PDB file of C-alpha atoms in Angstrom:
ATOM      1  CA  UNK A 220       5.396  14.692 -17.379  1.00 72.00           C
ATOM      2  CA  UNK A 221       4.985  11.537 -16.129  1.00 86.00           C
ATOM      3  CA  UNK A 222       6.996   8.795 -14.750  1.00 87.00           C
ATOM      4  CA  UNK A 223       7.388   7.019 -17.985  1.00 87.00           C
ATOM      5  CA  UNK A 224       7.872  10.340 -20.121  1.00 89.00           C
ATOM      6  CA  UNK A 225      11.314  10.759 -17.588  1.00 92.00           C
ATOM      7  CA  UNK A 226      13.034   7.025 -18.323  1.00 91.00           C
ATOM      8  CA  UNK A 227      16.842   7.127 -19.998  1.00 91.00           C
ATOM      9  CA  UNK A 228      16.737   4.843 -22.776  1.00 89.00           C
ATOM     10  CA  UNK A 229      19.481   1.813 -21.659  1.00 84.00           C
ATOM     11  CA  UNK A 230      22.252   3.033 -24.238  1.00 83.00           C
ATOM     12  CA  UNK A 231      22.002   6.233 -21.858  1.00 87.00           C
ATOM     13  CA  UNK A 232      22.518   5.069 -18.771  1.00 86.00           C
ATOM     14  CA  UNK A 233      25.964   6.281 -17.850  1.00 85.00           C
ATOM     15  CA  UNK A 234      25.088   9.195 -19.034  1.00 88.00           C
ATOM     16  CA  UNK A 235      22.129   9.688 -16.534  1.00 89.00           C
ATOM     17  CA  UNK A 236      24.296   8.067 -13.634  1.00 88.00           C
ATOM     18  CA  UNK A 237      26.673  11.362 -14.720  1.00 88.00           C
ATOM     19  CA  UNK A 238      23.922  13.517 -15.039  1.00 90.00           C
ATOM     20  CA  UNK A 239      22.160  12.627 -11.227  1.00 89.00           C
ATOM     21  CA  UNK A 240      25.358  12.857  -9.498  1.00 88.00           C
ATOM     22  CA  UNK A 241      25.940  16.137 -10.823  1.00 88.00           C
ATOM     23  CA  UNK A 242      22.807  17.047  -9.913  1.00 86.00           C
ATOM     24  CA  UNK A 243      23.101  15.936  -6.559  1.00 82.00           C
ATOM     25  CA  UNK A 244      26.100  17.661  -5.616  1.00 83.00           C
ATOM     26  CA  UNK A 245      27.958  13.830  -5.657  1.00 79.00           C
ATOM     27  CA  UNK A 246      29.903  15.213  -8.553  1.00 65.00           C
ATOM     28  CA  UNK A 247      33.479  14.276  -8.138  1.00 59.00           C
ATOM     29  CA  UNK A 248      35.691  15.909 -10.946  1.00 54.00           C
ATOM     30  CA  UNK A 249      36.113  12.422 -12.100  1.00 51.00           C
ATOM     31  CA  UNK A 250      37.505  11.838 -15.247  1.00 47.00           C
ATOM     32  CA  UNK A 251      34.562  11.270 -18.243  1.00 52.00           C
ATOM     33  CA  UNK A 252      33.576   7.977 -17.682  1.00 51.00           C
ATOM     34  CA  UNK A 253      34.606   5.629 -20.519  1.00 50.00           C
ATOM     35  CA  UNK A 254      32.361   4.345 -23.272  1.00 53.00           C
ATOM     36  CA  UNK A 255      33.257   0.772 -23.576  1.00 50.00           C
ATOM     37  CA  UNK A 256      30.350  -1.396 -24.777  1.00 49.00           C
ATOM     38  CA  UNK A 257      26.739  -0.893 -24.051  1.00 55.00           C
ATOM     39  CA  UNK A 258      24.978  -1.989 -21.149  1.00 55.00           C
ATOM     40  CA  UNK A 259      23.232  -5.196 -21.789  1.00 56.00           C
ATOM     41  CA  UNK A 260      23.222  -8.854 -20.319  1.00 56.00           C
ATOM     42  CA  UNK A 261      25.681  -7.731 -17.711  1.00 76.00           C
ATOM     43  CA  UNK A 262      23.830  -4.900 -16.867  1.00 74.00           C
ATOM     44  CA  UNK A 263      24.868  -4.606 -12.700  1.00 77.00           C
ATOM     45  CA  UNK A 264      28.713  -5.260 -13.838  1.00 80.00           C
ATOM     46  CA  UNK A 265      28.421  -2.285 -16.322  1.00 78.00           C
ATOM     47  CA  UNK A 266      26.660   0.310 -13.828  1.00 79.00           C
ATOM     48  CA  UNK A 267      29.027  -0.475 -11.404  1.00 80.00           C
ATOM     49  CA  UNK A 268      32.059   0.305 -13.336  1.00 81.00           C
ATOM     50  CA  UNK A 269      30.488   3.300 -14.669  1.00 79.00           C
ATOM     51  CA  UNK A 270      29.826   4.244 -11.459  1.00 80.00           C
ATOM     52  CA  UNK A 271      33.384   3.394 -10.099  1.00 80.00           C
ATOM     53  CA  UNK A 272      34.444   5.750 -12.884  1.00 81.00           C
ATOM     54  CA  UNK A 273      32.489   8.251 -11.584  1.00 79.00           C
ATOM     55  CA  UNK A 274      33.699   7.696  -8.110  1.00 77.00           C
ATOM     56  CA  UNK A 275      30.357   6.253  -6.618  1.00 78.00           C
ATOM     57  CA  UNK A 276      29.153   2.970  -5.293  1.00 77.00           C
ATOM     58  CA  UNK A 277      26.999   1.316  -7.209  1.00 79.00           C
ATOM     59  CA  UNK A 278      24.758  -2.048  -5.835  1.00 78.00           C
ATOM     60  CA  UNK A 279      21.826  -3.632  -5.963  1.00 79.00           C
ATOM     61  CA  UNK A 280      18.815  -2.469  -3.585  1.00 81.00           C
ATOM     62  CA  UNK A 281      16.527  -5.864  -3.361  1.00 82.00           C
ATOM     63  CA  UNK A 282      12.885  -5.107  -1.278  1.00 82.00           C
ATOM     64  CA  UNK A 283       9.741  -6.527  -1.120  1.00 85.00           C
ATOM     65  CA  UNK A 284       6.544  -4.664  -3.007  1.00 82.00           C
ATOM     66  CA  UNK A 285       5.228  -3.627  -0.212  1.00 87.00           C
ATOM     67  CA  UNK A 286       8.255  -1.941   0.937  1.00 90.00           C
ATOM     68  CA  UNK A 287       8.893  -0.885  -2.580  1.00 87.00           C
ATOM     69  CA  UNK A 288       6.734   2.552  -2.726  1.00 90.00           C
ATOM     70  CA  UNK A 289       9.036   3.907   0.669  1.00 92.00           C
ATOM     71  CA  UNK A 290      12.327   2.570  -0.558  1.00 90.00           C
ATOM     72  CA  UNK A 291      11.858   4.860  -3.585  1.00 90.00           C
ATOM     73  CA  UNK A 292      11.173   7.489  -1.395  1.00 92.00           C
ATOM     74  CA  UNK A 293      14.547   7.203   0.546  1.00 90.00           C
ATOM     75  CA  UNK A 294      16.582   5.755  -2.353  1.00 87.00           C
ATOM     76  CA  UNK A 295      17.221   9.228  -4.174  1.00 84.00           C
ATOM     77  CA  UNK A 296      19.772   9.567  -5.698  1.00 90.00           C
ATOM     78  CA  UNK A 297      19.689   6.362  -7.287  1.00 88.00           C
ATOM     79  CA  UNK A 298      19.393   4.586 -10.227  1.00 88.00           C
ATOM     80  CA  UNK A 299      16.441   2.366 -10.939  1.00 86.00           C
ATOM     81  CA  UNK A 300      16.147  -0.345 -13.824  1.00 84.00           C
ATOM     82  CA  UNK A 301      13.318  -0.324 -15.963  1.00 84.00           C
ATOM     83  CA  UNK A 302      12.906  -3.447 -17.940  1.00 79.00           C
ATOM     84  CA  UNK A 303       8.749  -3.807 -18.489  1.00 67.00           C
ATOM     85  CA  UNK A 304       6.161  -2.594 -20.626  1.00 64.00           C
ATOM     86  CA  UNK A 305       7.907   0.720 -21.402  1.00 62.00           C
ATOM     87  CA  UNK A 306      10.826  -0.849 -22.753  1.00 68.00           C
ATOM     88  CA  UNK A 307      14.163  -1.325 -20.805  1.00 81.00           C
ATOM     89  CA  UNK A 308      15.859   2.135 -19.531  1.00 85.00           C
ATOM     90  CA  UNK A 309      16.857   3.530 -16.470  1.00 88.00           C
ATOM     91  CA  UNK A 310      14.979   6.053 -14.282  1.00 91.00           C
ATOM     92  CA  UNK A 311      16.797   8.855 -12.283  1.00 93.00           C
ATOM     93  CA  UNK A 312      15.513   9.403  -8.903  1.00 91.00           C
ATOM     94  CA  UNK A 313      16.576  12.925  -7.042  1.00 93.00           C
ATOM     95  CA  UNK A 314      16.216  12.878  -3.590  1.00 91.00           C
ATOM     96  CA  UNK A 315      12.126  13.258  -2.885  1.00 90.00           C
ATOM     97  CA  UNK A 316      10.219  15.643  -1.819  1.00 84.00           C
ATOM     98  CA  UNK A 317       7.869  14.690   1.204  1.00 87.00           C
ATOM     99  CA  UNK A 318       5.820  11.558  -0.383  1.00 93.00           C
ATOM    100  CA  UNK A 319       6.572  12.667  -4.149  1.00 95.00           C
ATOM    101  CA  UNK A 320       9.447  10.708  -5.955  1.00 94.00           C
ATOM    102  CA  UNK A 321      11.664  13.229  -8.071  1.00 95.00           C
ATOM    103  CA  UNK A 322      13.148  11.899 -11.007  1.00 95.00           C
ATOM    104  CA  UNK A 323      15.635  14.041 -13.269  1.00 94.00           C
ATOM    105  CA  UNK A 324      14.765  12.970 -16.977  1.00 95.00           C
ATOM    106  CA  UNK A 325      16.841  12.805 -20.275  1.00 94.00           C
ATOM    107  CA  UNK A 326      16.139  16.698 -20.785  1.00 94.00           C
ATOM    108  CA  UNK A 327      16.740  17.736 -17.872  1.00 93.00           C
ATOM    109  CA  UNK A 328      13.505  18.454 -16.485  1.00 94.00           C
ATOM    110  CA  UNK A 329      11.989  17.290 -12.974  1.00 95.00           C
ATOM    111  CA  UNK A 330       9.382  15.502 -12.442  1.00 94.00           C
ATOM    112  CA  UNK A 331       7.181  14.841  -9.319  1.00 95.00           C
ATOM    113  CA  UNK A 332       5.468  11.794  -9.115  1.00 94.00           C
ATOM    114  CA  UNK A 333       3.541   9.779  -6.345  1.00 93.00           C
ATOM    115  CA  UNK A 334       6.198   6.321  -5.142  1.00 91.00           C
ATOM    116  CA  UNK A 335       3.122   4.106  -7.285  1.00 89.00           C
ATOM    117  CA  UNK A 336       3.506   5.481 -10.631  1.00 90.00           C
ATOM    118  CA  UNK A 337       7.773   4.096 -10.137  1.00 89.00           C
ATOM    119  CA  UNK A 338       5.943   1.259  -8.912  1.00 88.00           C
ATOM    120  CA  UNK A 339       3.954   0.679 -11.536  1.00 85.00           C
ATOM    121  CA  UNK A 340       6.875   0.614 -14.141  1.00 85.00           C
ATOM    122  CA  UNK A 341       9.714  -1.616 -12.160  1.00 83.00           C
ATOM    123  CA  UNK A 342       6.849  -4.217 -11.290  1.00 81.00           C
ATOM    124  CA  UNK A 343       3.795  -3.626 -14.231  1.00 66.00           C
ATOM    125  CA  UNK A 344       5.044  -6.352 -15.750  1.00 56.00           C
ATOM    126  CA  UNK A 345       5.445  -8.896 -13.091  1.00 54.00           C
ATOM    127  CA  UNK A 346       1.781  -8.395 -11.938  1.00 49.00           C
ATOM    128  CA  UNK A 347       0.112  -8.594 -15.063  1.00 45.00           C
ATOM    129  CA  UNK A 348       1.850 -11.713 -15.798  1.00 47.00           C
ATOM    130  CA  UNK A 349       0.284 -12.921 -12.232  1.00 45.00           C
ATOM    131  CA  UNK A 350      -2.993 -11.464 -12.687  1.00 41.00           C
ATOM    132  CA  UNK A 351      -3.259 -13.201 -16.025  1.00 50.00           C
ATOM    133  CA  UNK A 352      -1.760 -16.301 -13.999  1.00 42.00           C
ATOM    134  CA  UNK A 353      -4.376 -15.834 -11.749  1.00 46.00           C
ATOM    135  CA  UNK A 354      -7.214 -15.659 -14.357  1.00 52.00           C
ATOM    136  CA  UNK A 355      -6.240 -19.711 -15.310  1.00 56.00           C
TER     137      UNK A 355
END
């Protein structure tokens, strides 16, 4: 499966922040987490009180690209935004496995990918509006 094939759709996102926690052993007997509204414009204000339901931090993880392929490896579990070319969702990264990224998809299933092909979906965008920038 690949990277893309593993991305929560947006209207799913508290569900996958339920799902990885469980998964990672953060589970904390919380209370379901309330569905009030849909994640949208105030997308960072809505994880976070998901996750506050759920009894975890939630916060923003800024880097640089070049620091972005080992912050995924160290960021699991997490919660990554995907708003690019494969449509806005969220991707659920497991802690990795030596210089694989793990992320825990919709179904269920794991998959192991190398840190560029997260890469390539949190920043696809961004460069090919550069590149085609560039080409001007």
């Amino acid at each position: 499966m690949s990277a893309a094939a593993a991305m929560w759709p947006l209207a799913r996102a508290g569900e996958a922040m339920a799902t990885l926690a469980a998964r990672a052993g953060l589970a904390t007997g919380a209370a379901a987490v309330p569905d009030e509204g849909r994640p949208g414009d105030a997308l960072e204000e809505w994880l976070g009180a998901h996750g506050a339901a759920l009894g975890l931090e939630v916060q923003p993880a800024p880097c640089r690209y070049g620091e972005l392929d080992q912050r995924l490896l160290d960021a699991g579990p997490a919660v990554a935004h995907v708003d690019g070319v494969a449509g806005p969702g969220v991707l659920a990264l497991l802690p990795s496995t030596g210089r694989r990224v793990r992320l825990l998809g919709p179904d269920g299933a794991v998959t192991t990918v190398p840190p560029g092909a997260v890469r390539g979906l949190l920043c696809g965008e961004l460069l090919l509006e550069q590149w085609e920038h560039d080409r001007r």
